[in-house]
mmCIF file of C-alpha atoms and ligand atoms in Angstrom:
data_model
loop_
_atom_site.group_PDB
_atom_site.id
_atom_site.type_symbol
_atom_site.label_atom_id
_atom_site.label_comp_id
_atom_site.label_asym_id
_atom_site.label_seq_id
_atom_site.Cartn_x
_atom_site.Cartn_y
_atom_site.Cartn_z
ATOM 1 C CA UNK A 1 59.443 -15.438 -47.362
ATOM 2 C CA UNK A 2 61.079 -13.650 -44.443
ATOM 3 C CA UNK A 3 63.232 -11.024 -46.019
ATOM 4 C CA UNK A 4 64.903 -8.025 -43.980
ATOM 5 C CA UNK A 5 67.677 -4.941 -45.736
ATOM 6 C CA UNK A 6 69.335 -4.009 -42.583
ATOM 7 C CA UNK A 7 71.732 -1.027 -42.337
ATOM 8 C CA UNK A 8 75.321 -0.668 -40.601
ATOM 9 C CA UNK A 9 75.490 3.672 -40.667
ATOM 10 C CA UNK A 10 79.038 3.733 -40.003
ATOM 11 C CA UNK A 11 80.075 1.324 -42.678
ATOM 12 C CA UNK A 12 77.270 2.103 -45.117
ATOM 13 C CA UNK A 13 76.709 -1.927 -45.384
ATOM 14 C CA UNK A 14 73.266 -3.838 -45.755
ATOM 15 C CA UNK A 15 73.270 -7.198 -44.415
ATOM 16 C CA UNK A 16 70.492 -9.269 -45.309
ATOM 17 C CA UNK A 17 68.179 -11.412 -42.998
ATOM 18 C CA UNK A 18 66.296 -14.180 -45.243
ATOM 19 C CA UNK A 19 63.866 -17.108 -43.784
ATOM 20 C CA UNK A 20 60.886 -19.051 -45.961
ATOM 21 C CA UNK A 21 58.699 -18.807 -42.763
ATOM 22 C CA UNK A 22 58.415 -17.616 -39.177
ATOM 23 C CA UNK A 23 59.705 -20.181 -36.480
ATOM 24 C CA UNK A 24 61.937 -21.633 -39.347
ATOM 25 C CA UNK A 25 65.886 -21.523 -40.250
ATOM 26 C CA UNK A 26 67.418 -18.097 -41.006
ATOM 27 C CA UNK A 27 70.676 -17.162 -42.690
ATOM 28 C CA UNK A 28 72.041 -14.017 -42.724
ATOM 29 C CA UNK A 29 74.471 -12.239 -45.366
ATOM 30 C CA UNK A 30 77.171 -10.035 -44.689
ATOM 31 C CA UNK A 31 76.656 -9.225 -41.093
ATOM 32 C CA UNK A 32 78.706 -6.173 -39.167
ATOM 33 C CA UNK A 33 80.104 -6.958 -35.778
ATOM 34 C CA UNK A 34 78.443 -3.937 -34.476
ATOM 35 C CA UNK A 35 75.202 -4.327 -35.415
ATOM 36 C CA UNK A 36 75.469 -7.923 -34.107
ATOM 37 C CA UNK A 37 72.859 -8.041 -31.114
ATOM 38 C CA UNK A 38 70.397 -6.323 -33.357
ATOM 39 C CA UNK A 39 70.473 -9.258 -35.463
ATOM 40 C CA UNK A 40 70.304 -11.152 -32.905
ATOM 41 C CA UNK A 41 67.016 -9.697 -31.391
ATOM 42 C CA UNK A 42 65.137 -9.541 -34.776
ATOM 43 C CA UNK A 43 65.769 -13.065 -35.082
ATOM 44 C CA UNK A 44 64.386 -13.722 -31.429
ATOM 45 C CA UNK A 45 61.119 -11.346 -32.660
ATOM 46 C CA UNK A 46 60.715 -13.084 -35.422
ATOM 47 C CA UNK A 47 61.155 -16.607 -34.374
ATOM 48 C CA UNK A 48 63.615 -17.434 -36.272
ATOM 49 C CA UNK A 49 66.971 -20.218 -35.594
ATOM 50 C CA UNK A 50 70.200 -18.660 -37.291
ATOM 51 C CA UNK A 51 71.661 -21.559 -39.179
ATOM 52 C CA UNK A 52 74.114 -20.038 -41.441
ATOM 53 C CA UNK A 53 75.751 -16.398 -41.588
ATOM 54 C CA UNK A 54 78.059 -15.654 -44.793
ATOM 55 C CA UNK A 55 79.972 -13.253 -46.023
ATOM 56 C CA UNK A 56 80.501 -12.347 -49.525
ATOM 57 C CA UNK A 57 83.736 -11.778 -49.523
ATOM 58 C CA UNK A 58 86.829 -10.549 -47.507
ATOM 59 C CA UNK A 59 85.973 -7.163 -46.134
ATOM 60 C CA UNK A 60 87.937 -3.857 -45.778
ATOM 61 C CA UNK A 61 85.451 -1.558 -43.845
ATOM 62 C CA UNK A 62 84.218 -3.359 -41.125
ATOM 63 C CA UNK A 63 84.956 -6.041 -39.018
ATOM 64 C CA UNK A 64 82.668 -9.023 -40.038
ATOM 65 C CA UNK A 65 79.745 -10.584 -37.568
ATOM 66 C CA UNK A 66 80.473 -13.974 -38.507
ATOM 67 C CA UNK A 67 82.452 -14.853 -35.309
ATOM 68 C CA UNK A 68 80.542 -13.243 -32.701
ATOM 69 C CA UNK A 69 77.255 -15.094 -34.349
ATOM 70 C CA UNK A 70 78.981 -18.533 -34.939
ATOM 71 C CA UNK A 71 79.916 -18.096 -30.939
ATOM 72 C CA UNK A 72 76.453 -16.577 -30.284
ATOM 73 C CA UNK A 73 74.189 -19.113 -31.903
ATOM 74 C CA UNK A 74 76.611 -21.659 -33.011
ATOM 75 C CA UNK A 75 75.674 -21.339 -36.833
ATOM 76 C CA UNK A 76 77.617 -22.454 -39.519
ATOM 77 C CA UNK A 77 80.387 -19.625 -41.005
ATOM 78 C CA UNK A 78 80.193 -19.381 -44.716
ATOM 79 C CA UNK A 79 82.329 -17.890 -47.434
ATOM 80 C CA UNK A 80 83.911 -18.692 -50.812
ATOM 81 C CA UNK A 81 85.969 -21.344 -50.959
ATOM 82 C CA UNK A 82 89.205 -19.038 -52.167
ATOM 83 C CA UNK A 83 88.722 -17.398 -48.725
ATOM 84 C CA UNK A 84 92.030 -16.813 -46.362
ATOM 85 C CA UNK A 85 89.154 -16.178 -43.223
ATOM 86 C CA UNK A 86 89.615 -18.661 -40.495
ATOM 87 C CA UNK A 87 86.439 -18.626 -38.932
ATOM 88 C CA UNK A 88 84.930 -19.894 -41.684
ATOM 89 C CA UNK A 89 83.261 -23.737 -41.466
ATOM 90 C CA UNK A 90 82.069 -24.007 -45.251
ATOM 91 C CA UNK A 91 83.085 -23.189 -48.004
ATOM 92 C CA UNK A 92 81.419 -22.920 -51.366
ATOM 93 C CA UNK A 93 81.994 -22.631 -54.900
ATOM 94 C CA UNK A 94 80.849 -21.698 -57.984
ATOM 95 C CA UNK A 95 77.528 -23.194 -59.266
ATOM 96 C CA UNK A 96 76.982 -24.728 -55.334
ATOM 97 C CA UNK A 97 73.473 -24.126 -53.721
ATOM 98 C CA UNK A 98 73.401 -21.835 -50.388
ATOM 99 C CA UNK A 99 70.767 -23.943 -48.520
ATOM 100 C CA UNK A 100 68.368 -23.440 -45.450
ATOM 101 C CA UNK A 101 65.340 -24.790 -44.577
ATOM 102 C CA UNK A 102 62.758 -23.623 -47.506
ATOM 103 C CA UNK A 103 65.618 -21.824 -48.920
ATOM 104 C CA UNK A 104 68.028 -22.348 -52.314
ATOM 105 C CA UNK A 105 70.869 -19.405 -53.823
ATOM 106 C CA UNK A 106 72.659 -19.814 -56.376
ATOM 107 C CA UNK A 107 76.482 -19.866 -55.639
ATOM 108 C CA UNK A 108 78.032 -17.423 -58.313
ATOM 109 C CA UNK A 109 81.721 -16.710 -58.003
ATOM 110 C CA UNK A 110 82.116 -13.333 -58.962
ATOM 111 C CA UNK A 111 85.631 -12.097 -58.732
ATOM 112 C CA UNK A 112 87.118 -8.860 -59.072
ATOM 113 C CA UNK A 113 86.479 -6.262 -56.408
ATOM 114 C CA UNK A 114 88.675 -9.512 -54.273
ATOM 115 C CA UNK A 115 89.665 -12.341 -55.472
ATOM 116 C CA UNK A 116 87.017 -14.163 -52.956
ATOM 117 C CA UNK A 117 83.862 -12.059 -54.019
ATOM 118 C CA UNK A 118 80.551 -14.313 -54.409
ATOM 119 C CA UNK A 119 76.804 -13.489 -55.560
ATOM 120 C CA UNK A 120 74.042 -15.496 -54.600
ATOM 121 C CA UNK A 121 71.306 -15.435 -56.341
ATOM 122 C CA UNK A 122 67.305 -16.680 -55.640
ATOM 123 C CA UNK A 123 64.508 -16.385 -58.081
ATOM 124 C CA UNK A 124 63.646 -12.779 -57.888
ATOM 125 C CA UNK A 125 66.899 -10.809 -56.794
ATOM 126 C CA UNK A 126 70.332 -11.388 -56.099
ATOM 127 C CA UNK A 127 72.933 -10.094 -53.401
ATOM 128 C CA UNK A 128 75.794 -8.625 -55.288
ATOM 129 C CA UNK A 129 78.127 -8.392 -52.829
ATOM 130 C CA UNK A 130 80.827 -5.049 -53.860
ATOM 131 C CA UNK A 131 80.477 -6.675 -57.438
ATOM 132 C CA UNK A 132 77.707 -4.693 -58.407
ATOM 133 C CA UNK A 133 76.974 -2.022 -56.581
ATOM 134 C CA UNK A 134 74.061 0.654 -57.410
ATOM 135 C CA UNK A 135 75.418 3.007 -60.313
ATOM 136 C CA UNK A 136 78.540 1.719 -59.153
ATOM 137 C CA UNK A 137 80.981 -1.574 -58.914
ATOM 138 C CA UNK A 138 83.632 -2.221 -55.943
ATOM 139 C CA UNK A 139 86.710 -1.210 -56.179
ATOM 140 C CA UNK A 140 89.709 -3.665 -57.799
ATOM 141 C CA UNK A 141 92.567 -1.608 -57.105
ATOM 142 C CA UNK A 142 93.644 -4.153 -53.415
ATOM 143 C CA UNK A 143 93.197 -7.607 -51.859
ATOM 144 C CA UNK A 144 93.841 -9.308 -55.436
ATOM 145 C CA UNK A 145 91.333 -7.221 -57.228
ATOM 146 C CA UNK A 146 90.906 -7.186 -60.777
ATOM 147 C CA UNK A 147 89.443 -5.320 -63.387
ATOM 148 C CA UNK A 148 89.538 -8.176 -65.997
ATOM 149 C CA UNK A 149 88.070 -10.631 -63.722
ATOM 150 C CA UNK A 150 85.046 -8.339 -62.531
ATOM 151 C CA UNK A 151 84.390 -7.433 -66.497
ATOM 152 C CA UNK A 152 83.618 -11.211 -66.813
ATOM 153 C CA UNK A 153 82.270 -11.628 -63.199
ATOM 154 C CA UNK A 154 79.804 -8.221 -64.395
ATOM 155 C CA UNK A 155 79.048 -8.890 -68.181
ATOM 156 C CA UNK A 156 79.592 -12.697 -68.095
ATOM 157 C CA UNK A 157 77.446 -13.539 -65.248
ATOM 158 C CA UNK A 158 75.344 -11.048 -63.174
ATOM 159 C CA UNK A 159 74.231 -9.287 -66.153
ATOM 160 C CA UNK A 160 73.100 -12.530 -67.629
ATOM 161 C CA UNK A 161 70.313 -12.832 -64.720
ATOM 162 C CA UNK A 162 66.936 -12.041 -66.319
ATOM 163 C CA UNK A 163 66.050 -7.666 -65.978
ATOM 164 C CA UNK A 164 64.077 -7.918 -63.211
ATOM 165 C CA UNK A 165 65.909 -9.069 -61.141
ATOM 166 C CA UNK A 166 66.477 -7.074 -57.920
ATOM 167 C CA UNK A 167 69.894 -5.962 -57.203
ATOM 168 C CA UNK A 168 70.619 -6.193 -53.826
ATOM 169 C CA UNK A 169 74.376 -5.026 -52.834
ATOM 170 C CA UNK A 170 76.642 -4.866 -50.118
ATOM 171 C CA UNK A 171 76.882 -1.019 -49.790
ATOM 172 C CA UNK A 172 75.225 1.930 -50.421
ATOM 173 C CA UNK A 173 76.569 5.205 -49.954
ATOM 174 C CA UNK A 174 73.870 7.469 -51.558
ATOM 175 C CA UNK A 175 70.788 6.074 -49.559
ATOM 176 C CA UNK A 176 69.731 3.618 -52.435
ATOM 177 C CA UNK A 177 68.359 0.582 -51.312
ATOM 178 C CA UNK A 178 67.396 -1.863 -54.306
ATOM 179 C CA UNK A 179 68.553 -1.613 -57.968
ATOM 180 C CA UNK A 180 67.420 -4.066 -60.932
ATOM 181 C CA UNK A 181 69.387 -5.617 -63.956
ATOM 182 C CA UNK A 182 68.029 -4.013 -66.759
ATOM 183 C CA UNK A 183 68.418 -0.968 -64.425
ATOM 184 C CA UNK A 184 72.255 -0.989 -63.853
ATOM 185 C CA UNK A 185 72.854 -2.495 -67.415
ATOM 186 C CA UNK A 186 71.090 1.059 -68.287
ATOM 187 C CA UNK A 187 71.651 3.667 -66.419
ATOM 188 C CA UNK A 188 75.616 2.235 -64.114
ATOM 189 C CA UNK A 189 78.023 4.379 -65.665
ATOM 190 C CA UNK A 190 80.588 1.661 -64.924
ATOM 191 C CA UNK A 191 78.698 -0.771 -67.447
ATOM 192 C CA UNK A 192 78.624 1.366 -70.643
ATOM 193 C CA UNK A 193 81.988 0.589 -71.329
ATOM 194 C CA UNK A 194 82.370 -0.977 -74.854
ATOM 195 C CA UNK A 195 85.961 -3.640 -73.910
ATOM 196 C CA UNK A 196 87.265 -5.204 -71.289
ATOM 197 C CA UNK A 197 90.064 -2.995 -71.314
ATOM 198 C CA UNK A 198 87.769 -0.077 -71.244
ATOM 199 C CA UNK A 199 86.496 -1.047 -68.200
ATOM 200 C CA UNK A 200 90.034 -1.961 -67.116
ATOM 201 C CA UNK A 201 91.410 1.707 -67.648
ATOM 202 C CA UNK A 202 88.468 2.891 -66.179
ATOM 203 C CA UNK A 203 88.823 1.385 -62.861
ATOM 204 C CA UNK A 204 92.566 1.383 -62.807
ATOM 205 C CA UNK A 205 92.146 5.282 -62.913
ATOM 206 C CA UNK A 206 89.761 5.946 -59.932
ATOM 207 C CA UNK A 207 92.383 7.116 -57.326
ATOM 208 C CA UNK A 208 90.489 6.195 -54.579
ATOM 209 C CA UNK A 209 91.916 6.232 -51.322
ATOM 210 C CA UNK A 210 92.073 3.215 -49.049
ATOM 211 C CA UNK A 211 89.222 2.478 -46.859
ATOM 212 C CA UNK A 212 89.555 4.222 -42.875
ATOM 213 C CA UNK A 213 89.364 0.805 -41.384
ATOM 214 C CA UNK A 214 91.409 -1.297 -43.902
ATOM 215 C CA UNK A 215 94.736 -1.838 -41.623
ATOM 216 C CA UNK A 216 91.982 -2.904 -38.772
ATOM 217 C CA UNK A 217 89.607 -4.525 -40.487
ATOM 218 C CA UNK A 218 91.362 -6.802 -43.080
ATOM 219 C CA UNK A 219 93.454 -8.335 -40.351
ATOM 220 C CA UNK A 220 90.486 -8.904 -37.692
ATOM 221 C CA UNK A 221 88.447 -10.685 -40.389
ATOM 222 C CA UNK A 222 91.110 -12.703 -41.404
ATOM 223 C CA UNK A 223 92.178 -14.378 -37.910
ATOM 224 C CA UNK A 224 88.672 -14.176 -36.046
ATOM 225 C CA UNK A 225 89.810 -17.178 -33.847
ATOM 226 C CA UNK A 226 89.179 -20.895 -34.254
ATOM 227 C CA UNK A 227 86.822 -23.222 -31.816
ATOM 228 C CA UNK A 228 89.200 -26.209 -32.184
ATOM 229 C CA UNK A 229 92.250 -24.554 -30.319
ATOM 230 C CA UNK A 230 89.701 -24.947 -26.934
ATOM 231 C CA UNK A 231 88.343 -27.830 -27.422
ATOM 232 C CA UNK A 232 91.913 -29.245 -28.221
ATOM 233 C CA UNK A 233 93.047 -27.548 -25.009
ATOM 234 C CA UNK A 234 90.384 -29.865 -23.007
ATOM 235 C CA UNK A 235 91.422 -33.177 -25.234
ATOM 236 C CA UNK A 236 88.766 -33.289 -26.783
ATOM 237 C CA UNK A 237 89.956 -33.320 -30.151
ATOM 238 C CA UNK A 238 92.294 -36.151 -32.260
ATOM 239 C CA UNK A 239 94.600 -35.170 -34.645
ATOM 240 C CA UNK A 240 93.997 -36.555 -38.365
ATOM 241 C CA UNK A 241 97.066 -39.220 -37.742
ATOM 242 C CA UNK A 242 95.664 -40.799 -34.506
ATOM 243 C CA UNK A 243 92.086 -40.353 -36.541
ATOM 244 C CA UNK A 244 93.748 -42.687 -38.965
ATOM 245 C CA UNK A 245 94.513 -45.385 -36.001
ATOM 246 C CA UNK A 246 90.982 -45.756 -34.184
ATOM 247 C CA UNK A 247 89.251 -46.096 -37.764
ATOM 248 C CA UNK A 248 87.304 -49.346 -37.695
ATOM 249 C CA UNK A 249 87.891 -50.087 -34.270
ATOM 250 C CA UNK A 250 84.933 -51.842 -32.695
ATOM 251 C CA UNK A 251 83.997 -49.045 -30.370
ATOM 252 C CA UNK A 252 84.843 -46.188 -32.498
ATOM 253 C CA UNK A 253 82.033 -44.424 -33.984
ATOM 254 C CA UNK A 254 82.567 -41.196 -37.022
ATOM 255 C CA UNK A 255 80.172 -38.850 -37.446
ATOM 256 C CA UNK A 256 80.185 -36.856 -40.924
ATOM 257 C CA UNK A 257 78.548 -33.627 -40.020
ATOM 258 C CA UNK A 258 78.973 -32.199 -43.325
ATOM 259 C CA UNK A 259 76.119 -31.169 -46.107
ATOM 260 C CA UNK A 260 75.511 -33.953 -49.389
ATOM 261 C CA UNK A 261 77.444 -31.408 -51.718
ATOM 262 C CA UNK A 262 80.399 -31.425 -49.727
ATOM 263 C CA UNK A 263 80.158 -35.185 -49.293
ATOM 264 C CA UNK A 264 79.582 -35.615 -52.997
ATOM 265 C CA UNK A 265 82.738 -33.395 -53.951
ATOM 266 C CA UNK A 266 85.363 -34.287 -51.213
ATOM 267 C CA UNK A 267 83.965 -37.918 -50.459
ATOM 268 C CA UNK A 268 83.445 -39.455 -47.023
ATOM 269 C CA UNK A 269 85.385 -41.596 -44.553
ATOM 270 C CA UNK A 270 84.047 -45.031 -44.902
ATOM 271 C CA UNK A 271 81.725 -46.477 -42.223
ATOM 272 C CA UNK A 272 80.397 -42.782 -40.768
ATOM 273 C CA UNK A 273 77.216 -42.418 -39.696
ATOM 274 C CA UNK A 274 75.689 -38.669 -41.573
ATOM 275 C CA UNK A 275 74.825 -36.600 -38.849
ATOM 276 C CA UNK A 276 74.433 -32.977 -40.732
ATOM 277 C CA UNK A 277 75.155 -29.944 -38.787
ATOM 278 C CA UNK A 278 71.951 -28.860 -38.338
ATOM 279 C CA UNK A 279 70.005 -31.743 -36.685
ATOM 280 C CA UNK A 280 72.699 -32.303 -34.144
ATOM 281 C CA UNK A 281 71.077 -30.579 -31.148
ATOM 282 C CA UNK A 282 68.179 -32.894 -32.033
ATOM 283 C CA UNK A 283 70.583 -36.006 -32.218
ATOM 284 C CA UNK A 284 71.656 -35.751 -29.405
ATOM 285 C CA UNK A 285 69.242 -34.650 -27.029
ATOM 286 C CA UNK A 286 67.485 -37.342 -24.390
ATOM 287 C CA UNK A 287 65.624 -39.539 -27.035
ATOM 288 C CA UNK A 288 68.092 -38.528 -30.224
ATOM 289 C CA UNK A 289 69.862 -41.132 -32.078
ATOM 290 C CA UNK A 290 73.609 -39.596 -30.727
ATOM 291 C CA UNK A 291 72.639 -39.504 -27.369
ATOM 292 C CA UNK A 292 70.855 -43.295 -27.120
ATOM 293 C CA UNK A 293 74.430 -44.631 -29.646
ATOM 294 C CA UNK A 294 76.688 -42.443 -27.019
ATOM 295 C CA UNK A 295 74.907 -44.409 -23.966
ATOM 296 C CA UNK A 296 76.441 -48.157 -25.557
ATOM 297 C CA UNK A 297 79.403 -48.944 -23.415
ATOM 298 C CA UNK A 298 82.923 -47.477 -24.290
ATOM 299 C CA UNK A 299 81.506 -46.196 -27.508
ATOM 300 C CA UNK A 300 83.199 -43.535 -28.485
ATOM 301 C CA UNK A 301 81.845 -40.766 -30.963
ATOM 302 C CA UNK A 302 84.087 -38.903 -33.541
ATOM 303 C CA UNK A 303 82.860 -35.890 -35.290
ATOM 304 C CA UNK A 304 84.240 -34.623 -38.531
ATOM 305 C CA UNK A 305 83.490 -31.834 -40.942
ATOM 306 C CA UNK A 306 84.910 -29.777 -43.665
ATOM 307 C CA UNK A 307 87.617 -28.318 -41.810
ATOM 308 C CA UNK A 308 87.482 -29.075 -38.019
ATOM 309 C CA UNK A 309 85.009 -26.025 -36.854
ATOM 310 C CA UNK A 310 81.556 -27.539 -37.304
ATOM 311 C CA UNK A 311 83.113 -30.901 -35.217
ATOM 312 C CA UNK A 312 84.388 -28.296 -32.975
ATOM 313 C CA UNK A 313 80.952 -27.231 -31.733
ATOM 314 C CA UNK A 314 79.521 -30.181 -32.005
ATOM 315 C CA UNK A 315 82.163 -32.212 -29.519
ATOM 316 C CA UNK A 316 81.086 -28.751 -27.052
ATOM 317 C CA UNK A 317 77.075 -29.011 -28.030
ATOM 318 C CA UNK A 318 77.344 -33.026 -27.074
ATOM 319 C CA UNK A 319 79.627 -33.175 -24.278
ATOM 320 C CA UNK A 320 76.681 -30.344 -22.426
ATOM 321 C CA UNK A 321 74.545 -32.629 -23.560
ATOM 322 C CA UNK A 322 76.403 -35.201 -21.033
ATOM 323 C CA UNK A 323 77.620 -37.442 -24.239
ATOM 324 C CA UNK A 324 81.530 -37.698 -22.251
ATOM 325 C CA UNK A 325 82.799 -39.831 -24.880
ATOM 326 C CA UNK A 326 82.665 -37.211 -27.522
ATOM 327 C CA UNK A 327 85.535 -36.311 -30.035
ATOM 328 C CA UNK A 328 86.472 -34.649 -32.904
ATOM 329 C CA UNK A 329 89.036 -34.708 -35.823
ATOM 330 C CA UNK A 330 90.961 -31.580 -35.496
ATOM 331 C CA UNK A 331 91.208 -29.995 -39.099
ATOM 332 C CA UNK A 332 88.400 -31.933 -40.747
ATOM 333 C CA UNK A 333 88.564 -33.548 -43.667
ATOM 334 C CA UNK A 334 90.864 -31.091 -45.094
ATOM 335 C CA UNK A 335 93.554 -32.630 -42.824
ATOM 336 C CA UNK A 336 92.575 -35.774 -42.854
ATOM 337 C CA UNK A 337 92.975 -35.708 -46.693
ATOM 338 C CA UNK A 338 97.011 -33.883 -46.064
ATOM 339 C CA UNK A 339 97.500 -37.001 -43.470
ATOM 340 C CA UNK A 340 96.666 -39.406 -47.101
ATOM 341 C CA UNK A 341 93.516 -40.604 -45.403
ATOM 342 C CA UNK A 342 91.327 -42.906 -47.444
ATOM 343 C CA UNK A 343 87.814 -41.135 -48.407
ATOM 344 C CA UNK A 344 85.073 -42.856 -50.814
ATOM 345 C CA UNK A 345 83.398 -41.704 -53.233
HETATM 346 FE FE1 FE2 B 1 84.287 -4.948 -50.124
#
């Protein structure tokens, strides 16, 4: 495996560059804007294709690298699926599997320190997020925190991972790099606390003043910007209700570009053809299935995903591929479901 700590100095953040082999997929976790062409070479040195960058939760310290990567390398934008982000394209939830090429984390919802804070966990280590931190646990006293919840989130779940497991967090402020269960369940002040309202009085009692770049960065990482709003602009999107209309017409052809679990949970629209995400370049380059379906006369490809910002790329990836009769569903599946679309199961 392909594993990289990275370091943001201003922020104190690690993001974390995984891979299960050179000249494979990539996916990186909690990137910083910043530090965002340094990612961006290392994954060039190594030989890597970013697939997926995701954030652990909502952050007030630094403006996420999600956006500039998505528009960099057109990966897919990942967070919880509680998130209030825009820019993100998937969303997960608890007990889900984080999936790249040779890769599989555990989704663990881990609320608390926000009320969108996730862990992911592999065999051997797990990325903690501002849940557990070092000798330390994230904050709970804005964005929805909560004491109560993190207890559980802490005790209920992260602490139940095996002791060797290697702690890997979001921040470190002391220089620490790696941590283990049995380590923090030992030695993390925060965790000898006997109750839940123990640990609730102790965290409710920090006094901790708000991060420098809160009023900057909560806001930024919130409204990153969308894809769809261009490719609307150039009408190259449908909305959900004239989606609706060319279903099952003769030279109308959907595209699901969405992963099996999210097909599985939110169902599909009857008749696409699964397309996922990641082959598309493939699909429809000279030879692909896309591009040779796109050549039939008037037929007319329609891309979906989750929420409009996969099939956003993909209508931009296919159309400078010189597939002109490519569309997309503006708002995904999410507003195809609002306009009382049918979806199977
Ligand atoms: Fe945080």
């Amino acid at each position: 495996m392909i594993f990289r700590q990275l370091f943001d100095q201003v922020s104190s953040t690690y993001s974390y560059l995984l891979a299960s082999r050179r000249g494979g997929e990539a996916l990186i976790i909690d990137p910083v804007l910043e530090k965002v062409d340094r990612y961006l070479q290392l994954v060039r040195e190594l030989d890597l294709k970013l697939v997926k960058a995701v954030d652990t939760h909502l952050h007030a310290d630094h403006i996420t690298g999600l956006g500039a990567l998505r528009d960099k390398t057109h990966c897919i934008t990942v967070m919880g699926e509680q998130t209030k982000a825009d820019v993100v394209s998937m969303r997960l939830a608890d007990n889900d599997r984080l999936t790249i090429e040779g890769l599989s984390l555990d989704v663990i919802y881990t609320p608390g320190h926000t009320d969108d804070s996730y862990s992911f966990a592999m065999a051997d280590r797990v990325f903690t997020g501002d849940t557990l931190l070092i000798r330390g646990t994230g904050r709970t006293d804005f964005q929805n925190g909560d004491p109560r919840a993190q207890f559980e989130s802490l005790f209920g779940r992260l602490l139940k991972l095996p002791d060797s497991t290697l702690v890997y967090p979001a921040h470190d402020y002391k220089g620490d790099t790696v941590s283990t269960i049995g380590e923090e369940r030992a030695y993390n002040p925060r965790l000898q606390v006997k109750s839940v309202e123990e640990y609730a009085d102790l965290m409710n009692n920090l006094k901790l003043a708000d991060p420098k770049m809160m009023d900057v960065a909560v806001p930024a990482n919130m409204h990153v910007g969308l894809n769809q709003d261009e490719i609307a602009h150039r009408g190259w999107a449908v909305t959900a209700e004239q989606a609706l209309r060319l279903v099952g017409q003769p030279d109308v052809m959907l595209i699901d570009l969405r992963e099996d679990t999210e097909r599985a949970r939110y169902g599909v629209i009857l008749g696409s053809l699964h397309v996922p995400y990641p082959s598309l370049h493939e699909s429809v380059s000279v030879g692909g299935m896309l591009h040779e379906l796109a050549k039939l006369p008037h037929k007319r490809l329609l891309f979906y995903c989750a929420f409009g910002e996969r099939s956003a790329m993909a209508v931009q990836e296919a159309r400078d591929a010189g597939l002109n009769s490519a569309y997309h569903i503006q708002g995904g599946i999410n507003a195809w479901k609002k306009a009382s679309g049918p979806l199977a199961h």
